[in-house]
Amino acid sequence: MAAERADAARNRRAILRATEELLAEHGLEYVSMERVAAAAGVGKGTVFHRFTNRAGLMTALIEERMRAHNEAFTAGPPPLGPGAPPRERLTAFFDAVIAVATKNVALMAAFENSAKHRHDNDLYVSWHKHVSGLIAEARPDLDAEVIAHVLLGSLRSELVAHLLKSGESARLADALRSMVDSLLGQLRRT
Amino acid sequence: MAAERADAARNRRAILRATEELLAEHGLEYVSMERVAAAAGVGKGTVFHRFTNRAGLMTALIEERMRAHNEAFTAGPPPLGPGAPPRERLTAFFDAVIAVATKNVALMAAFENSAKHRHDNDLYVSWHKHVSGLIAEARPDLDAEVIAHVLLGSLRSELVAHLLKSGESARLADALRSMVDSLLGQLRRT
């Protein structure tokens, strides 16, 4: 059983690495279950069994990429993790996600195209819960849930890619910082 | 010549009305240049000549739908048009666009799917110019261009549809109002 689990984990890693390489070298159109299986040295059935379809592959890949980041904002040291004021934690969160999104524009775009309903996606839901929780903590008078959707909408690969193209991706982090500051920096209604 | 222009205008109207009806009755997948031509009672060549492809049809349709709205915010009476303070004009703008977007979710979704690069699209560019201009007028210290992209990102059909599904579309207008208030309501640096 232990050996089987180790095999399964090794296959999973090989499949995700192969997906990543095919995506980086040839783009999304080129990535198919068959090509991933061949590149990973596993049977096609294994890839289908574990990931269902290309959308499943993209979701698994971006979730793996974001897992370290998610641990940092839920349980890591401040200002990203618990212990800092909501305003600082929010800014640290957006800085960190923008850094990952900027380095992985192609993967983020592929993920968005695969997962049509981002509002039902686990990764998005975890981000939304984090952001809306921090807004609600600092400003219980605001509609934290909808405002979190608006702020998180800025992380779409479309805007990130648009700013990257003109060499201006740092502007997104700065703009979100000023939006968070103006939203959370006001006097609270008590 | 006048008769030809009148014919062309009549064909254009017939084609857009046919597109609208096919879209409303059968959804985007069903809309093709051939079916639009047949429903409008014009030759297929006329549809291709005037609109190039399905994306062109969607863009023309949403632009027509939004034209009255664009006139209202550029040249109409305040608070939407010139004369009111930037903060009130912005809130009026978002209220008005959300009202149109809420009534036309299917069309907005079709438009977004057709026009992959919203940042190059005329309608989006006109909205962005308007919103960033008003932000810059009230808060010259902010990055109005990027903040305008973030706020306008909230008008994507995905979020509008998500809120509509749970009967909560009014929350989007309220959330944007509180974001605009907190951004523009602070003391200006002079």
XYZ file of C-alpha atoms in Angstrom:
380
model
C 0.000 0.000 0.000
C 2.778 2.429 0.951
C 4.612 1.557 -2.268
C 1.414 2.104 -4.285
C 0.872 5.480 -2.695
C 4.477 6.460 -3.400
C 4.001 5.405 -7.040
C 0.805 7.435 -7.289
C 2.483 10.515 -5.826
C 5.435 10.112 -8.188
C 3.102 9.780 -11.190
C 1.173 12.823 -10.122
C 4.341 14.905 -9.876
C 5.584 13.636 -13.243
C 2.251 14.451 -14.916
C 2.131 17.979 -13.494
C 5.781 18.647 -14.436
C 5.099 17.419 -17.984
C 1.995 19.638 -18.222
C 3.994 22.611 -17.033
C 6.762 22.042 -19.567
C 4.405 21.506 -22.506
C 2.479 24.619 -21.549
C 5.610 26.761 -21.224
C 7.192 25.480 -24.450
C 4.209 25.150 -26.760
C 1.214 26.961 -25.247
C -2.188 25.742 -24.150
C -3.412 24.555 -27.554
C -0.629 21.994 -27.675
C -1.388 20.497 -24.249
C -3.468 17.312 -24.586
C -3.977 14.370 -22.253
C -2.138 12.156 -24.764
C 0.910 14.430 -25.040
C 1.090 14.885 -21.275
C 0.983 11.098 -20.771
C 3.758 10.567 -23.332
C 5.943 13.308 -21.865
C 5.423 12.050 -18.311
C 6.102 8.422 -19.275
C 2.788 7.156 -17.909
C -0.246 5.547 -19.508
C -2.960 7.775 -20.990
C -5.499 6.081 -18.716
C -3.560 7.235 -15.643
C -3.768 10.871 -16.719
C -7.511 10.642 -17.441
C -8.157 8.735 -14.225
C -6.409 11.310 -12.049
C -7.269 14.601 -13.801
C -10.398 13.896 -15.910
C -9.594 16.489 -18.600
C -7.311 19.357 -19.551
C -9.207 21.738 -17.266
C -8.509 19.340 -14.381
C -4.797 19.382 -15.235
C -4.685 23.197 -15.295
C -6.545 23.459 -12.009
C -4.238 20.939 -10.313
C -1.175 22.754 -11.629
C -2.192 26.236 -10.526
C -3.391 24.909 -7.165
C -0.028 23.275 -6.565
C 1.702 26.524 -7.533
C -0.497 28.494 -5.171
C -0.471 26.038 -2.247
C 2.687 27.435 -0.625
C 1.222 30.884 -0.992
C -2.095 29.842 0.590
C -0.277 28.354 3.585
C 1.644 31.594 3.986
C -1.493 33.716 4.181
C -3.485 31.387 6.413
C -0.780 30.252 8.848
C 2.529 31.942 8.025
C 4.243 34.843 9.790
C 2.816 38.386 9.588
C 2.182 40.585 7.676
C 0.861 37.907 5.272
C -0.232 35.547 8.052
C -2.189 36.192 11.264
C -0.913 38.849 13.681
C -0.765 41.969 11.502
C -3.690 44.411 11.107
C -6.169 43.558 8.271
C -5.005 46.443 6.115
C -1.375 45.259 6.132
C -2.364 41.633 5.629
C -4.501 42.556 2.621
C -1.737 44.549 0.983
C 0.753 41.713 1.625
C -1.749 39.260 0.123
C -2.232 41.225 -3.085
C 1.512 41.853 -3.432
C 2.179 38.116 -3.116
C -0.583 36.978 -5.497
C 0.378 39.597 -8.080
C 3.986 38.375 -7.913
C 2.878 34.785 -8.645
C 0.341 35.865 -11.285
C 2.918 38.033 -13.048
C 5.382 35.143 -13.274
C 2.697 32.729 -14.520
C 0.522 34.730 -16.904
C 0.212 31.900 -19.442
C -0.752 29.397 -16.756
C -3.242 31.798 -15.153
C -4.835 32.454 -18.560
C -5.081 28.719 -19.235
C -6.603 28.175 -15.799
C -9.196 30.928 -16.323
C -10.144 29.560 -19.732
C -10.483 26.061 -18.294
C -12.399 27.004 -15.150
C -15.281 28.991 -16.586
C -16.961 29.488 -13.247
C -14.284 31.021 -11.079
C -16.775 31.683 -8.301
C -17.149 27.935 -7.760
C -13.422 27.213 -7.951
C -11.680 26.098 -4.712
C -8.672 28.354 -5.146
C -10.779 31.412 -5.872
C -13.118 30.585 -2.996
C -10.173 30.394 -0.566
C -8.844 33.770 -1.765
C -12.280 35.311 -1.548
C -12.834 34.010 1.983
C -9.482 35.441 3.077
C -9.936 38.870 1.474
C -13.580 39.326 2.480
C -12.765 38.179 6.039
C -10.068 40.833 6.424
C -12.279 43.572 4.956
C -15.160 42.588 7.260
C -12.825 42.613 10.263
C -11.736 46.195 9.590
C -14.955 47.568 8.097
C -18.037 45.644 9.273
C -20.193 48.361 7.705
C -19.116 47.465 4.146
C -20.324 44.661 1.857
C -17.035 42.786 2.230
C -18.102 39.873 0.021
C -18.835 41.915 -3.083
C -15.900 44.276 -2.573
C -13.617 41.233 -2.303
C -14.966 40.025 -5.683
C -14.216 43.428 -7.215
C -10.660 43.557 -5.847
C -9.928 39.926 -6.794
C -11.252 40.611 -10.298
C -8.117 42.689 -10.827
C -5.998 39.511 -10.697
C -7.437 38.218 -13.958
C -4.658 37.353 -16.386
C -6.163 39.769 -18.919
C -5.336 42.876 -16.881
C -2.057 41.440 -15.595
C -0.994 40.619 -19.182
C -2.108 44.059 -20.388
C 0.073 45.774 -17.780
C 2.995 43.380 -18.284
C 2.976 44.110 -22.024
C 3.664 47.756 -21.284
C 6.147 46.880 -18.498
C 3.835 48.283 -15.824
C 2.860 45.340 -13.644
C 4.076 47.138 -10.492
C 1.232 49.613 -11.009
C -1.345 46.960 -10.182
C 0.146 46.281 -6.737
C 0.361 50.040 -6.093
C -3.235 50.644 -7.226
C -4.568 47.848 -5.008
C -2.568 49.222 -2.108
C -4.179 52.642 -2.491
C -7.635 51.058 -2.825
C -7.121 48.969 0.315
C -5.747 52.010 2.145
C -8.722 54.161 1.240
C -11.239 51.426 2.078
C -9.707 50.285 5.355
C -7.883 53.428 6.407
C -11.001 55.378 7.276
C -12.420 55.726 10.756
C -14.504 52.731 11.676
C -18.099 53.148 12.560
C -18.304 51.748 16.072
C -27.097 57.549 -53.196
C -29.570 58.587 -50.496
C -31.709 55.546 -51.335
C -28.620 53.294 -51.121
C -27.684 54.700 -47.728
C -31.237 54.234 -46.503
C -31.129 50.614 -47.722
C -27.812 50.045 -45.958
C -29.133 51.498 -42.703
C -32.289 49.370 -42.947
C -30.221 46.224 -43.582
C -27.982 47.021 -40.662
C -30.961 47.419 -38.340
C -32.565 44.202 -39.629
C -29.316 42.259 -39.132
C -28.824 43.517 -35.572
C -32.456 42.814 -34.652
C -32.165 39.275 -36.077
C -28.939 38.710 -34.110
C -30.603 39.912 -30.945
C -33.598 37.627 -31.404
C -31.522 34.544 -32.225
C -29.302 35.221 -29.228
C -32.236 35.683 -26.854
C -34.140 32.654 -28.135
C -31.376 30.133 -28.769
C -28.151 31.343 -27.124
C -24.771 32.248 -28.558
C -23.901 28.814 -29.969
C -26.871 29.009 -32.321
C -25.961 32.426 -33.739
C -24.153 32.076 -37.075
C -23.683 34.486 -39.968
C -25.858 32.220 -42.122
C -28.741 32.074 -39.652
C -28.604 35.822 -39.050
C -28.727 36.481 -42.803
C -31.717 34.144 -43.224
C -33.595 35.657 -40.258
C -32.894 39.211 -41.426
C -33.905 38.451 -45.015
C -30.587 39.651 -46.490
C -27.811 37.900 -48.388
C -25.071 36.117 -46.426
C -22.486 38.277 -48.216
C -24.109 41.427 -46.802
C -23.725 40.169 -43.226
C -20.076 39.189 -43.767
C -19.331 42.439 -45.592
C -20.719 44.608 -42.793
C -19.755 42.656 -39.666
C -16.856 40.358 -40.691
C -17.688 37.620 -38.137
C -19.817 36.733 -35.138
C -17.586 38.763 -32.831
C -18.233 41.778 -35.057
C -21.982 41.204 -34.765
C -21.821 40.992 -30.954
C -19.706 44.103 -30.718
C -22.052 46.078 -32.997
C -25.057 44.913 -30.992
C -23.688 45.797 -27.562
C -22.334 49.112 -28.866
C -25.741 50.031 -30.188
C -27.292 49.075 -26.843
C -24.759 51.186 -24.981
C -24.732 54.208 -27.323
C -27.583 56.043 -25.590
C -25.860 55.409 -22.292
C -22.524 56.754 -23.591
C -24.198 59.938 -24.810
C -25.771 60.375 -21.392
C -22.466 60.219 -19.566
C -20.495 62.367 -21.982
C -23.064 65.063 -22.794
C -26.277 64.466 -20.844
C -27.560 66.233 -17.734
C -25.840 65.776 -14.336
C -25.193 63.709 -12.258
C -24.339 61.329 -15.131
C -23.209 64.091 -17.488
C -20.931 67.110 -16.929
C -21.750 69.506 -14.096
C -21.819 67.238 -11.038
C -18.728 66.480 -8.888
C -16.595 63.504 -10.056
C -17.704 61.326 -7.144
C -21.401 61.702 -7.995
C -20.776 61.251 -11.710
C -18.850 58.039 -11.083
C -21.572 56.575 -8.897
C -24.219 57.534 -11.472
C -22.083 55.930 -14.199
C -21.719 52.614 -12.384
C -25.413 52.559 -11.435
C -26.374 53.081 -15.078
C -23.940 50.520 -16.530
C -24.891 47.922 -13.929
C -28.564 48.454 -14.819
C -27.847 47.768 -18.507
C -25.458 44.875 -17.749
C -28.005 43.258 -15.426
C -30.699 43.366 -18.093
C -28.360 41.982 -20.768
C -26.240 39.340 -19.050
C -26.390 36.895 -21.976
C -25.419 39.593 -24.468
C -22.593 40.883 -22.242
C -21.260 37.335 -21.829
C -21.395 36.784 -25.597
C -19.639 40.096 -26.149
C -16.877 39.247 -23.669
C -16.361 35.825 -25.210
C -16.196 37.357 -28.693
C -13.936 40.294 -27.829
C -11.028 38.544 -26.157
C -9.021 41.714 -25.713
C -11.349 44.034 -23.879
C -8.581 46.551 -23.331
C -8.472 47.212 -27.077
C -12.245 47.367 -27.488
C -13.782 50.779 -28.332
C -16.622 50.526 -25.837
C -14.330 49.489 -22.995
C -11.821 52.193 -23.939
C -14.553 54.871 -23.793
C -15.681 53.661 -20.359
C -12.124 53.521 -19.117
C -11.380 57.032 -20.359
C -14.485 58.359 -18.602
C -13.878 56.587 -15.266
C -10.130 57.264 -15.112
C -10.720 60.917 -16.064
C -13.136 61.421 -13.179
C -10.836 59.666 -10.686
C -7.862 61.747 -11.854
C -9.902 64.935 -11.544
C -10.736 64.218 -7.883
C -7.565 62.407 -6.843
C -4.570 63.395 -9.004
C -2.324 61.532 -6.544
C -3.798 58.111 -7.462
C -3.043 55.839 -10.424
C -6.432 56.570 -11.972
C -5.815 54.389 -15.047
C -5.187 51.160 -13.177
C -7.851 51.832 -10.532
C -10.350 52.415 -13.362
C -9.430 48.983 -14.797
C -10.009 47.376 -11.386
C -13.414 49.039 -10.909
C -14.538 48.306 -14.475
C -13.472 44.673 -14.029
C -16.451 44.333 -11.707
C -18.818 44.769 -14.677
C -17.786 41.454 -16.198
C -20.828 39.306 -16.879
C -19.361 36.561 -14.694
C -19.734 38.530 -11.458
C -22.999 40.151 -12.558
C -24.447 36.706 -13.401
C -23.161 35.269 -10.115
C -24.937 37.997 -8.120
C -28.083 37.834 -10.272
C -28.325 34.085 -9.660
C -28.646 34.750 -5.935
C -30.923 37.771 -6.507
C -28.290 40.181 -5.230
C -27.363 42.379 -8.170
C -28.135 45.540 -6.174
C -25.154 44.694 -3.964
C -22.738 45.398 -6.821
C -23.968 48.973 -7.261
C -23.800 49.495 -3.478
C -20.294 48.030 -3.224
C -19.013 50.227 -6.051
C -20.625 53.249 -4.418
C -18.759 52.589 -1.172
C -15.496 52.019 -3.061
C -15.910 55.262 -5.005
C -16.853 57.094 -1.799
C -13.791 55.871 0.067
C -11.451 56.570 -2.865
C -12.769 60.006 -3.768
C -14.193 61.096 -0.448
C -10.866 61.641 1.225
C -9.174 65.011 1.511
C -7.364 65.900 -1.647
C -3.666 66.514 -1.589
C -3.352 70.021 -2.954
